[in-house]
Structure formats: C-alpha cells, structure tokens
Coordinates of C-alpha atoms in Angstrom, one line a residue:
X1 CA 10.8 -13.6 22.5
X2 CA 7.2 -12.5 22.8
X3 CA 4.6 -14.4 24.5
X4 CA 1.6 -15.7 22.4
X5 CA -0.6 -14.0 25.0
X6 CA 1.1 -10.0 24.5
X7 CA 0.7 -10.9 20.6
X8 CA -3.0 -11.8 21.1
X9 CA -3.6 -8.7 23.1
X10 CA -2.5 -6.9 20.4
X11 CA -4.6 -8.7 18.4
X12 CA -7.5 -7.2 20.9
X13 CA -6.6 -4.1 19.7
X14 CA -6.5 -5.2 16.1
X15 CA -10.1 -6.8 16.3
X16 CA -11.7 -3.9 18.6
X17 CA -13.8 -1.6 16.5
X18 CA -14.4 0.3 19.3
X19 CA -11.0 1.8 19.9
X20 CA -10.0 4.5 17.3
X21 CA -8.9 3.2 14.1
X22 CA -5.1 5.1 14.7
X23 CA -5.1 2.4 17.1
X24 CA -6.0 -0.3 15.2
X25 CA -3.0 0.8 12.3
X26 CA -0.4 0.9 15.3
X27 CA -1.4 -2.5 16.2
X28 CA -1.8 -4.0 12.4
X29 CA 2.1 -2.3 11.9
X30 CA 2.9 -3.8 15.5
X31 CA 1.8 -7.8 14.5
X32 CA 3.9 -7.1 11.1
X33 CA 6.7 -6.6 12.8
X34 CA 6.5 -9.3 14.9
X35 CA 5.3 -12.2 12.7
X36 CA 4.4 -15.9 13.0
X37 CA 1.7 -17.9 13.1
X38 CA -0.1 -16.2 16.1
X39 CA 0.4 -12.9 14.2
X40 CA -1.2 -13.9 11.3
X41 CA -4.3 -15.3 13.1
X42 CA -5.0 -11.8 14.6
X43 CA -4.7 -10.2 11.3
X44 CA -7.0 -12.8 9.3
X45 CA -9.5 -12.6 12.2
X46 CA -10.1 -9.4 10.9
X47 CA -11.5 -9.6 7.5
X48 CA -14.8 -9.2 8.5
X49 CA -14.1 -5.7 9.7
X50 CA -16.6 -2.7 7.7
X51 CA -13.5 -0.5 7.4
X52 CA -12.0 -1.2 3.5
X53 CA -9.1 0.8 4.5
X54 CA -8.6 -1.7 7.1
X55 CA -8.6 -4.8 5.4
X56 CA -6.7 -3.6 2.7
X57 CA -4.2 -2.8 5.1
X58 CA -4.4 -6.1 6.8
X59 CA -3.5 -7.5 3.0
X60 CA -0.9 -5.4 2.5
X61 CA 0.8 -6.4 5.4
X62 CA 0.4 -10.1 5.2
X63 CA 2.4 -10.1 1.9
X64 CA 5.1 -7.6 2.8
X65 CA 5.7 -10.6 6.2
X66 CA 6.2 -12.7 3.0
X67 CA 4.7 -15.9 5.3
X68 CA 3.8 -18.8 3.2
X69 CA 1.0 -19.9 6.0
X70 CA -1.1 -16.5 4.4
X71 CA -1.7 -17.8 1.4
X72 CA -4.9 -19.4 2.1
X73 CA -6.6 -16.2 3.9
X74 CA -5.4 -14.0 1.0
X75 CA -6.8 -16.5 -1.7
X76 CA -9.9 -16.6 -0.1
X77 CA -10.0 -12.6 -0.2
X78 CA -9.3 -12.2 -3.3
X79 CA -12.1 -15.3 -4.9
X80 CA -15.3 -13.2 -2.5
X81 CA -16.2 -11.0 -5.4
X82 CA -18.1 -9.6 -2.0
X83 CA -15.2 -7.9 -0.8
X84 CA -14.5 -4.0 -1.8
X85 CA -12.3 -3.6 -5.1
X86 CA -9.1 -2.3 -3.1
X87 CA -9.2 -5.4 -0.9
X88 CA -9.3 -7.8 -4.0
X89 CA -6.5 -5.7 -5.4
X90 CA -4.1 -6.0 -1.9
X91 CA -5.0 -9.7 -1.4
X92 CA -3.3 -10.0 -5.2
X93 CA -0.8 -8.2 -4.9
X94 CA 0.3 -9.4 -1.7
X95 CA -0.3 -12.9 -3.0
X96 CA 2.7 -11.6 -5.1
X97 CA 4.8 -10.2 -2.7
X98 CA 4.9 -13.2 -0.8
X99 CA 6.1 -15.1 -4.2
X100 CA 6.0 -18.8 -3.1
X101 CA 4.2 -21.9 -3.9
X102 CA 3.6 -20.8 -7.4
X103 CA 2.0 -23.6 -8.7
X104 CA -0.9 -23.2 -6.0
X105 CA -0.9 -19.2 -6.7
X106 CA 0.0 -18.6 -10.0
X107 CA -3.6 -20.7 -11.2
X108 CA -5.2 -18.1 -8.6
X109 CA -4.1 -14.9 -9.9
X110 CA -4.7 -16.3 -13.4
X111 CA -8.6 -17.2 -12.7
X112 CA -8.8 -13.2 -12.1
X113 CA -6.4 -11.9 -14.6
X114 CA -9.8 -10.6 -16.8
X115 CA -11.5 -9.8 -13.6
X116 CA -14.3 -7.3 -14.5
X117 CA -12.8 -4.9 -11.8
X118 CA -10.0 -2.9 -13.8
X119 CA -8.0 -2.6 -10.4
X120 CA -8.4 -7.0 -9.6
X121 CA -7.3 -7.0 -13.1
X122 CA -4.5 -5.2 -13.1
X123 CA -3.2 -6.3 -10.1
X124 CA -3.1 -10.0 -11.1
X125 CA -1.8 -9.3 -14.1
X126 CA 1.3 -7.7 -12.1
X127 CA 1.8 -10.2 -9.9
X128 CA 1.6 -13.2 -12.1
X129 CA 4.4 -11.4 -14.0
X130 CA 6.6 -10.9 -10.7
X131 CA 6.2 -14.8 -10.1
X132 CA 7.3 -15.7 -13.5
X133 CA 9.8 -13.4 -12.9
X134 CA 10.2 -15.1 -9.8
X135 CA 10.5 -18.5 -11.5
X136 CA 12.6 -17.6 -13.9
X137 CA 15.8 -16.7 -11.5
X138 CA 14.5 -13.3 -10.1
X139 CA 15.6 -12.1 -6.7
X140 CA 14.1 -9.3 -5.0
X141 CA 17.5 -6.8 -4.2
X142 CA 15.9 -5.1 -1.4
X143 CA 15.8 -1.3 -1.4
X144 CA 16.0 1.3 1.6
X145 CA 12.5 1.2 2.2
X146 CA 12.0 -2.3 3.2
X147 CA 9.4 -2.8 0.8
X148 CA 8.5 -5.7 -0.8
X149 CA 7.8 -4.7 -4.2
X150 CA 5.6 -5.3 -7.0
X151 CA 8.2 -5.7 -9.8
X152 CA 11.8 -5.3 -9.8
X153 CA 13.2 -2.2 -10.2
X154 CA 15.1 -1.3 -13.3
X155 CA 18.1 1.0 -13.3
X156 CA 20.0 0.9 -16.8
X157 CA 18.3 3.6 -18.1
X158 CA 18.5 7.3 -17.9
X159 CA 16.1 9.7 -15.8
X160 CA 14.4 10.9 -19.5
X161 CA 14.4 7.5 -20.4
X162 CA 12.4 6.4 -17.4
X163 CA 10.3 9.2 -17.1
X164 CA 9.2 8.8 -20.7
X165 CA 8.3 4.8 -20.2
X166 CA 6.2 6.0 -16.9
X167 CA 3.6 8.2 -18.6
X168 CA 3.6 5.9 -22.2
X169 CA 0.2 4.4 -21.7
X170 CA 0.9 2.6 -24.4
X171 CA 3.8 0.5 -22.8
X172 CA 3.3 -2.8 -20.6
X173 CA 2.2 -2.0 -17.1
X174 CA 4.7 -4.0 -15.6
X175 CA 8.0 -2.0 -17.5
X176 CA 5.9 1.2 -16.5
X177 CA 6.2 -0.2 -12.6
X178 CA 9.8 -1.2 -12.9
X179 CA 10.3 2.2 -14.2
X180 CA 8.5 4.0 -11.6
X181 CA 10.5 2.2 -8.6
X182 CA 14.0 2.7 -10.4
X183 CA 13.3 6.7 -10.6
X184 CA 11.9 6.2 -6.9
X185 CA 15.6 4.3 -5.9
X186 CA 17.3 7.2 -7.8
X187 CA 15.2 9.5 -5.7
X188 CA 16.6 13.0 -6.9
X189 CA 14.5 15.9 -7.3
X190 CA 14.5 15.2 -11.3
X191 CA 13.1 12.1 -10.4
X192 CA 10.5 13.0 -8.3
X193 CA 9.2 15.6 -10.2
X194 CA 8.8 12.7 -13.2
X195 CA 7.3 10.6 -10.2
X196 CA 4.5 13.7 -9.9
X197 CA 3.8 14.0 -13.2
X198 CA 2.5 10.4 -12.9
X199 CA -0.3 11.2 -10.8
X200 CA -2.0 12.6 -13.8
X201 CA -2.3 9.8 -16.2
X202 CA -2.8 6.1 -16.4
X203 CA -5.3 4.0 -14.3
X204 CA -6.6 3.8 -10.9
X205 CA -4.1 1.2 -10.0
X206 CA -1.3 2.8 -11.7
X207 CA -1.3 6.7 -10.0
X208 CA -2.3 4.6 -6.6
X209 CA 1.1 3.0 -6.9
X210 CA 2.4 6.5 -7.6
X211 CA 1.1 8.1 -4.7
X212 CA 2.5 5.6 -2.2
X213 CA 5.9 5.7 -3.9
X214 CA 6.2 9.3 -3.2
X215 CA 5.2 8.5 0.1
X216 CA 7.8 6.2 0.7
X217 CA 10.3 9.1 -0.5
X218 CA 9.0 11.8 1.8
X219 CA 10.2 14.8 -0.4
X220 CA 8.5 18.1 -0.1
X221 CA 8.7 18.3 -3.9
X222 CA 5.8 16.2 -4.4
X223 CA 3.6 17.7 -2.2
X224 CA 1.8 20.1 -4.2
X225 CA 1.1 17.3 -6.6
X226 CA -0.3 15.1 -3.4
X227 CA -2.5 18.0 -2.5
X228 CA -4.0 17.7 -6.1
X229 CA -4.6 14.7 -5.9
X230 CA -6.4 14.2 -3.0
X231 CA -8.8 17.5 -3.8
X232 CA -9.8 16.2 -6.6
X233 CA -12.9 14.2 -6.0
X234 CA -13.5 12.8 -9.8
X235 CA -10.5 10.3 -9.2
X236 CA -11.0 6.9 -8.0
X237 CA -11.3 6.7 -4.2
X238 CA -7.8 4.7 -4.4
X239 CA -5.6 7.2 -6.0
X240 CA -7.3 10.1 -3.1
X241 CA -6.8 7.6 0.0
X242 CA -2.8 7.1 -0.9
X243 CA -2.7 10.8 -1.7
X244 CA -3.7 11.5 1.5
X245 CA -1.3 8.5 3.6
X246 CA 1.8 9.9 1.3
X247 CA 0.6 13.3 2.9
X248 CA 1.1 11.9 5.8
X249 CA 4.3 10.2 5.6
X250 CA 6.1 13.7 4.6
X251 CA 4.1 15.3 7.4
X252 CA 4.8 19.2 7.2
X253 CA 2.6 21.8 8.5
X254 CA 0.7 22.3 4.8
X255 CA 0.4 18.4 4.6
X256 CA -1.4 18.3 8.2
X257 CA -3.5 21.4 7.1
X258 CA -5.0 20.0 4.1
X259 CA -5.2 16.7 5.7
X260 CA -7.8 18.3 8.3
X261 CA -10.0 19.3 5.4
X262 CA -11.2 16.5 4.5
X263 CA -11.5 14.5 7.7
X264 CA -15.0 14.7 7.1
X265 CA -14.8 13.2 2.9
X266 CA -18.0 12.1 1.7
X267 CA -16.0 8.9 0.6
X268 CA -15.3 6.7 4.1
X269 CA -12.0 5.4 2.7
X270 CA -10.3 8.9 2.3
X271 CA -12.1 10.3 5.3
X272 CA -10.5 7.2 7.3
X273 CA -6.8 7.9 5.5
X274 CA -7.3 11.3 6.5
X275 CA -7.3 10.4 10.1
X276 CA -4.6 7.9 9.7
X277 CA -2.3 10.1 8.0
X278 CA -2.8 12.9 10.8
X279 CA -1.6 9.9 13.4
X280 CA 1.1 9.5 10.9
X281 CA 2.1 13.2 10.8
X282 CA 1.6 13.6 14.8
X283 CA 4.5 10.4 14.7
X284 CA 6.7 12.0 12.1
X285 CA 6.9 15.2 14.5
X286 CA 7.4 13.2 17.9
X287 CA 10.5 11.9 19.2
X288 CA 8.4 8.3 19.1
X289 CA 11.2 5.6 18.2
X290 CA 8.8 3.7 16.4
X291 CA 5.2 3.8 14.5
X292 CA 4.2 0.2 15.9
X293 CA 4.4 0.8 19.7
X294 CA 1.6 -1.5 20.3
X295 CA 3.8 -3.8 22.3
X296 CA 4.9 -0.9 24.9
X297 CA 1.0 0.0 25.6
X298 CA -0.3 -3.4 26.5

C-alpha cells in the first residue's frame, strides 16, 4: 500500500509548474498507476495549469483509470467552453472510456454532440456511440497495450478491407475507428503501412487518433510518415503534437533528431510534445524499468 502522504507528494510534483514539465508527465503516469481517490484529487487540482498539453493529459488519464469518482471534474471540463479545444476533446473522450453512469453522461456528451468545435464534436459523437455500445452488451476485450479504447475493435475483415473503410471519408467515424484499431491489433507491416496512409486524410480528430496508434505500435515503418506529419505546420496543432509523442514512443536516433528541431515550435503544444517525447526517447534507450518512477524519487 502507499501512504496518502507519498501520493500527495507526487501530487507536489504534478501541481509544481516550476519543475520541468518531463517531470510533471512522470508524475501524471505515476498517480495513474496508482489510482484512488487521493490520486484523482492531485490530478483535478491541476486543471488550472497554462500547459494544454498538460491538461489534456490529465484527461486522458482519468478515463483510461476508468474511476467513476472522475466524472464530475471531467464534465465540468468539457461544459467551460474556456478551456483549449484538445482538453474539451480528452475530457469527452475520457468521459467514454470510463463508460459508467450513463444516464448522467450520456445527456452530457449529447449537449455537445453539435459543439461548434469540430474536434468537441467529434469526440462526443464517438463516445456516445461507445456507451450505447456499452448499453447494449459491449465489453471492452482488452488489447496488448492496455489501452482503454474509443470503440471496439473489429477484426472480421481483411487488411484491404479495413484499409479501404479507414480512408472512406464518406463512412461513419465510429466504423472508421473500429477499423483503425483492428489493423493496429493485426499490427503487420501491411497494416501499418494502411495505418500511415491515414495521416493524410480525414479530420483533425481522426489523423490525431492515427498518430497515437502508431505510437502505441512502435514500428520503424511509420516513421517517415510521423516525420511528415509533424513538419508540416498547416495541420492542426493536434495531429503535429501526437506526431511528435508517437516519435517518441519508437525512439530511434532519426526520431530523436527531428524531435530536437522543433523544440523551439512556434505552436506551445508541439514545442511542449517535443520535449516530452525526447524524455520519452531518453526512457526507451535506458535500462529504466518503468516510465512512472515518481514514487522511487520522493
């Protein structure tokens, strides 16, 4: 068991815009891991952080904990129209991640379903279909990465098959989603390569979710893709920042090169993933055991 008072300290860490923001990720990965009530406190207290990168990441992590008691913060991120458009997005989605008390949530996520930012939109959209899904007898099967994700996968079709729902504009967002995380559980070469071409066409929203799938695979293949991505200023800030994190989670030589380039972005949220995705590369490299070491430095 850990003491309330190491999880607060941590928390210190979390809340301290003084220490580098590396820091502040190890600690935000660190309080996910642990959980509870205590947890959650530390990572709501800091909402009011200036970093978007931040607080979408604090988002993002209280709906992969799947903790019913973060329901309230989350709602009340998503409703402040105040709050930057990829924090509005996370609070959604992670309101459907968490997938419980739907007849609290599901009236939430449909207030905002015509939201008049395309990426609150979508989002909503998504993850009122997940909790239908939910409702209707769905079970999340789990997959290698540990991810809590925002549709089920689907897997009875072939790689062609998928490939050709993913980049159909045309097609429901949702079947394009379930496609992209079957060829992402296939994970060949084939697949990733489909994965890539993604990053070309469909919304904001849409190539962001690509991007940090082929993070979670961590396949070389993708890379050059990646690095396209993230050069190429005329995309939404979104789609560059999870560029430059899946960058990160591969973590080879070029990655870290091209990483270093734009530590100095003229847009604060991709400048930021650029630093984070260097600490991600330095811990990819290292025989650290484990990202969140928090708990060993306090």
């Amino acid at each position: 068991m850990i003491s309330e008072e190491k999880i607060s300290k941590i928390g210190g860490v979390l809340n301290d815009p003084r220490r580098p923001l590396k820091e502040r990720f190890r600690a935000l990965f660190t309080l996910k891991n642990i959980g509870g009530s205590v947890a959650i406190k530390c990572i709501a207290d800091c909402f009011s952080d200036n970093s978007a990168l931040l607080k979408h990441e604090l988002a993002y992590c209280l709906g992969q904990m799947k903790d019913p008691a973060a329901i309230p913060i989350l709602t009340s991120i998503l409703s402040d129209v105040k709050q930057e458009p990829m924090v509005r997005h996370e609070a959604a989605e992670a309101l459907g991640a968490i997938g419980c008390e739907l007849e609290t949530v599901l009236p939430v996520l449909g207030q905002f379903k015509n939201d008049d930012v395309p990426e609150v939109k979508e989002t909503c959209q998504l993850a009122v279909d997940r909790l239908q899904w939910i409702s209707s007898g769905g079970k999340d099967g789990g997959n290698i990465y540990g991810s809590v994700d925002p549709t089920p996968s689907s897997l009875n079709k072939n790689v062609k098959e998928l490939e050709s729902i993913l980049l159909d504009n045309n097609v429901d967002l949702y079947d394009r989603y379930q496609a992209m995380f079957a060829l992402r559980d296939l994970g060949t070469p084939e697949c990733i390569l489909s994965l890539s071409k993604g990053l070309k066409t469909g919304s904001a929203l849409f190539r962001h979710e690509v991007a940090f799938v082929l993070g979670q695979l961590q396949s070389p293949v993708s890379v050059p893709y990646l690095i396209d991505g993230l050069r190429d200023k005329s995309l939404n800030e979104m789609v560059r920042h999870e560029c430059a994190e899946a960058l990160g989670a591969i973590g080879t030589d070029e990655c870290m090169e091209v990483l270093r380039q734009f530590l100095e972005d003229d847009k604060v949220v991709v400048k930021e993933s650029c630093e984070i995705a260097l600490d991600m590369c330095d811990y990819e490299n290292s025989p650290e055991f484990q990202y969140a070491n928090t708990l060993l430095k306090i």
